[in-house]
Coordinates of C-alpha atoms in Angstrom, one line a residue:
F1 CA 103.5 99.6 76.9
R2 CA 105.0 98.6 73.6
R3 CA 102.6 100.9 71.8
V4 CA 103.8 103.8 74.1
L5 CA 107.4 103.1 73.2
F6 CA 106.6 102.8 69.5
R7 CA 104.8 106.1 69.5
S8 CA 107.6 107.7 71.5
R9 CA 110.2 106.7 68.8
Q10 CA 107.9 108.0 66.1
A11 CA 107.6 111.3 67.9
A12 CA 111.3 111.6 68.4
A13 CA 111.9 110.8 64.7
A14 CA 109.4 113.4 63.7
G15 CA 111.3 116.1 65.7
V16 CA 109.0 116.3 68.7
K17 CA 111.0 118.0 71.5
R18 CA 109.1 116.8 74.5
L19 CA 106.7 114.0 75.4
V20 CA 104.5 114.0 78.5
F21 CA 103.6 110.5 79.7
L22 CA 100.7 110.0 82.0
S23 CA 101.8 107.1 84.3
S24 CA 100.3 106.0 87.7
V25 CA 101.1 106.0 91.3
K26 CA 100.7 102.2 91.1
V27 CA 104.4 102.3 89.9
N28 CA 105.3 103.2 93.4
G29 CA 102.9 100.7 95.1
E30 CA 99.4 100.3 96.6
Q31 CA 99.7 101.6 100.1
G32 CA 101.9 104.1 101.9
K33 CA 103.2 107.6 101.3
Y34 CA 105.3 108.1 98.3
R35 CA 107.9 110.5 96.9
E36 CA 109.5 110.5 93.4
S37 CA 112.8 109.3 95.0
D38 CA 111.2 106.1 96.3
D39 CA 112.1 102.8 94.6
P40 CA 109.3 101.6 92.3
A41 CA 107.3 98.7 93.7
P42 CA 104.4 97.9 91.4
R43 CA 102.0 95.2 92.8
D44 CA 99.9 94.4 89.7
P45 CA 100.2 94.0 86.0
Y46 CA 98.9 97.5 85.4
G47 CA 101.5 99.1 87.6
T48 CA 104.2 96.9 86.2
A49 CA 103.3 97.8 82.6
K50 CA 103.4 101.5 83.5
H51 CA 106.9 101.1 85.1
E52 CA 108.2 99.2 82.1
A53 CA 106.9 102.0 79.8
E54 CA 108.6 104.6 82.0
L55 CA 111.9 102.7 81.7
G56 CA 111.6 102.3 78.0
L57 CA 110.7 106.0 77.6
R58 CA 113.8 107.0 79.6
Q59 CA 116.0 104.9 77.3
I60 CA 114.5 106.5 74.2
A61 CA 115.1 109.9 75.7
V62 CA 118.8 109.0 76.2
E63 CA 119.1 107.7 72.7
T64 CA 117.3 110.4 70.8
G65 CA 117.4 113.6 72.9
L66 CA 113.6 113.6 73.4
E67 CA 112.6 115.3 76.6
A68 CA 110.5 112.9 78.6
V69 CA 108.2 114.1 81.4
I70 CA 106.6 111.4 83.5
I71 CA 103.5 112.1 85.7
R72 CA 102.4 109.6 88.2
A73 CA 98.8 110.2 89.1
P74 CA 96.6 108.7 91.8
L75 CA 92.9 108.1 91.3
V76 CA 91.5 110.7 88.8
Y77 CA 87.9 111.9 89.3
G78 CA 85.7 114.2 87.3
P79 CA 83.0 114.0 84.6
R80 CA 82.3 110.4 83.5
V81 CA 84.5 108.9 86.2
R82 CA 84.3 105.1 86.1
A83 CA 85.2 102.0 88.2
N84 CA 85.2 102.1 92.0
F85 CA 84.6 105.8 92.3
Q86 CA 81.5 105.6 90.1
A87 CA 80.3 102.6 92.1
L88 CA 80.7 104.6 95.3
M89 CA 78.8 107.6 93.9
R90 CA 75.9 105.4 92.8
A91 CA 75.7 103.8 96.3
V92 CA 75.6 107.3 97.9
A93 CA 73.0 108.5 95.3
R94 CA 70.8 105.5 96.0
G95 CA 71.0 106.0 99.8
I96 CA 72.6 102.6 100.4
P97 CA 74.0 102.3 103.9
L98 CA 77.8 101.9 103.8
P99 CA 79.9 100.3 106.6
L100 CA 82.6 102.9 106.2
G101 CA 81.7 105.4 108.9
G102 CA 84.8 104.9 111.0
I103 CA 87.6 104.7 108.4
R104 CA 90.6 107.0 109.3
N105 CA 92.8 106.3 106.3
R106 CA 94.3 109.0 104.0
R107 CA 93.9 108.9 100.3
S108 CA 95.4 111.2 97.6
L109 CA 93.1 111.9 94.7
I110 CA 93.3 114.4 91.8
A111 CA 90.5 116.2 90.0
L112 CA 90.6 116.0 86.2
D113 CA 90.9 119.8 86.0
N114 CA 94.0 119.8 88.3
L115 CA 95.6 117.0 86.3
V116 CA 95.0 118.8 83.0
D117 CA 96.4 122.0 84.5
F118 CA 99.6 120.2 85.6
I119 CA 100.0 118.6 82.2
V120 CA 99.8 122.0 80.6
V121 CA 102.5 123.3 82.9
C122 CA 104.7 120.3 82.0
I123 CA 104.4 120.9 78.3
D124 CA 106.8 123.8 78.2
H125 CA 108.2 124.5 81.7
S126 CA 112.0 124.3 81.3
A127 CA 112.5 122.6 84.7
A128 CA 110.1 119.8 83.8
A129 CA 112.4 118.2 81.2
N130 CA 113.3 114.6 81.9
E131 CA 111.7 114.7 85.4
T132 CA 109.1 112.4 87.1
F133 CA 106.4 114.0 89.2
L134 CA 103.7 112.8 91.6
V135 CA 100.6 114.9 91.6
S136 CA 97.4 115.2 93.6
D137 CA 94.8 117.8 94.8
G138 CA 97.2 118.6 97.7
E139 CA 94.5 117.5 100.2
D140 CA 94.3 113.9 101.4
V141 CA 90.9 112.6 102.6
S142 CA 89.6 109.6 104.4
T143 CA 87.1 107.3 102.7
T144 CA 84.6 108.4 105.3
D145 CA 85.1 112.1 104.5
L146 CA 85.0 111.4 100.8
I147 CA 81.6 109.8 101.1
R148 CA 80.3 112.7 103.2
R149 CA 81.5 115.1 100.5
L150 CA 80.0 113.0 97.7
A151 CA 76.7 113.0 99.6
R152 CA 76.8 116.7 100.1
A153 CA 77.5 117.3 96.4
L154 CA 74.7 114.9 95.3
G155 CA 72.2 116.4 97.8
R156 CA 71.8 113.1 99.5
P157 CA 72.3 112.0 103.2
A158 CA 75.5 110.1 103.9
R159 CA 74.2 106.8 105.3
L160 CA 77.3 105.6 107.2
I161 CA 77.7 102.8 109.6
S162 CA 80.8 102.5 111.7
V163 CA 82.5 99.1 111.3
P164 CA 86.1 98.5 112.4
A165 CA 88.5 98.3 109.4
S166 CA 89.8 94.9 110.7
V167 CA 86.3 93.5 110.6
L168 CA 85.7 94.8 107.0
M169 CA 89.0 93.2 105.9
V170 CA 88.0 89.8 107.3
V171 CA 84.5 89.8 105.8
T172 CA 85.6 91.0 102.4
T173 CA 88.4 88.5 102.3
L174 CA 85.9 85.7 102.9
V175 CA 83.8 86.9 99.9
G176 CA 86.8 87.4 97.6
K177 CA 86.8 91.2 97.7
R178 CA 89.9 91.9 99.7
A179 CA 91.5 94.1 97.1
V180 CA 88.5 96.4 97.0
A181 CA 88.4 96.7 100.8
Q182 CA 92.1 97.5 100.8
R183 CA 91.5 100.5 98.6
L184 CA 88.6 101.7 100.9
V185 CA 90.4 101.3 104.2
G186 CA 94.0 101.5 103.3
S187 CA 96.1 104.7 102.9
L188 CA 97.8 105.9 99.7
Q189 CA 99.3 109.3 99.7
V190 CA 101.7 111.2 97.4
D191 CA 104.0 114.1 98.3
I192 CA 103.6 116.8 95.7
S193 CA 106.4 119.0 97.1
K194 CA 108.6 118.5 94.0
A195 CA 105.8 119.8 91.7
R196 CA 105.3 122.8 94.0
N197 CA 109.0 123.7 94.5
L198 CA 110.5 122.9 91.1
L199 CA 107.6 124.1 88.8
G200 CA 105.9 126.5 91.2
W201 CA 102.6 124.6 90.7
S202 CA 99.7 124.5 93.0
P203 CA 96.3 122.7 92.3
P204 CA 93.9 125.4 91.0
L205 CA 90.9 123.5 92.4

């Protein structure tokens, strides 16, 4: 986050009027439904670093007059997506049976195109100055539904086995993968009402 603050001061000194900072919903937390007005509660070093960068950027804005716009995004998917989303896609493409057929959680995601569209809006919309926004596709999905959609897009069958979430948590805890299971069975939602109402933005995809 020190690099972010260093670059922000450089931008302000160079006369840049506005800086749009891509943060993360992890600043709010790992599970639950969040609004911008909720108190930050980061749970890991990544979320903590993003929160510290936000605080530092706000201070720089006060000191220099730089307009700071903070965007907290959930999981971003699109071309060349990595990490857990990529692993899930590979499992579906290979026809691997997944014990996720009975998960009734709700997860907010955002397509790369939607995120880019929102960033463009934030670049010069007058009402975006010095605001923080949560963004998503505006449609929350369960892990089960996400896998079905991935399978449909990949032209593969969704090989799903219904296993209770509680059983999954116990088994994954025993093998040291509890954090991964929490992301698959837990809910994490963001309310994008502020982006809709203040900026008149709706996800184009």
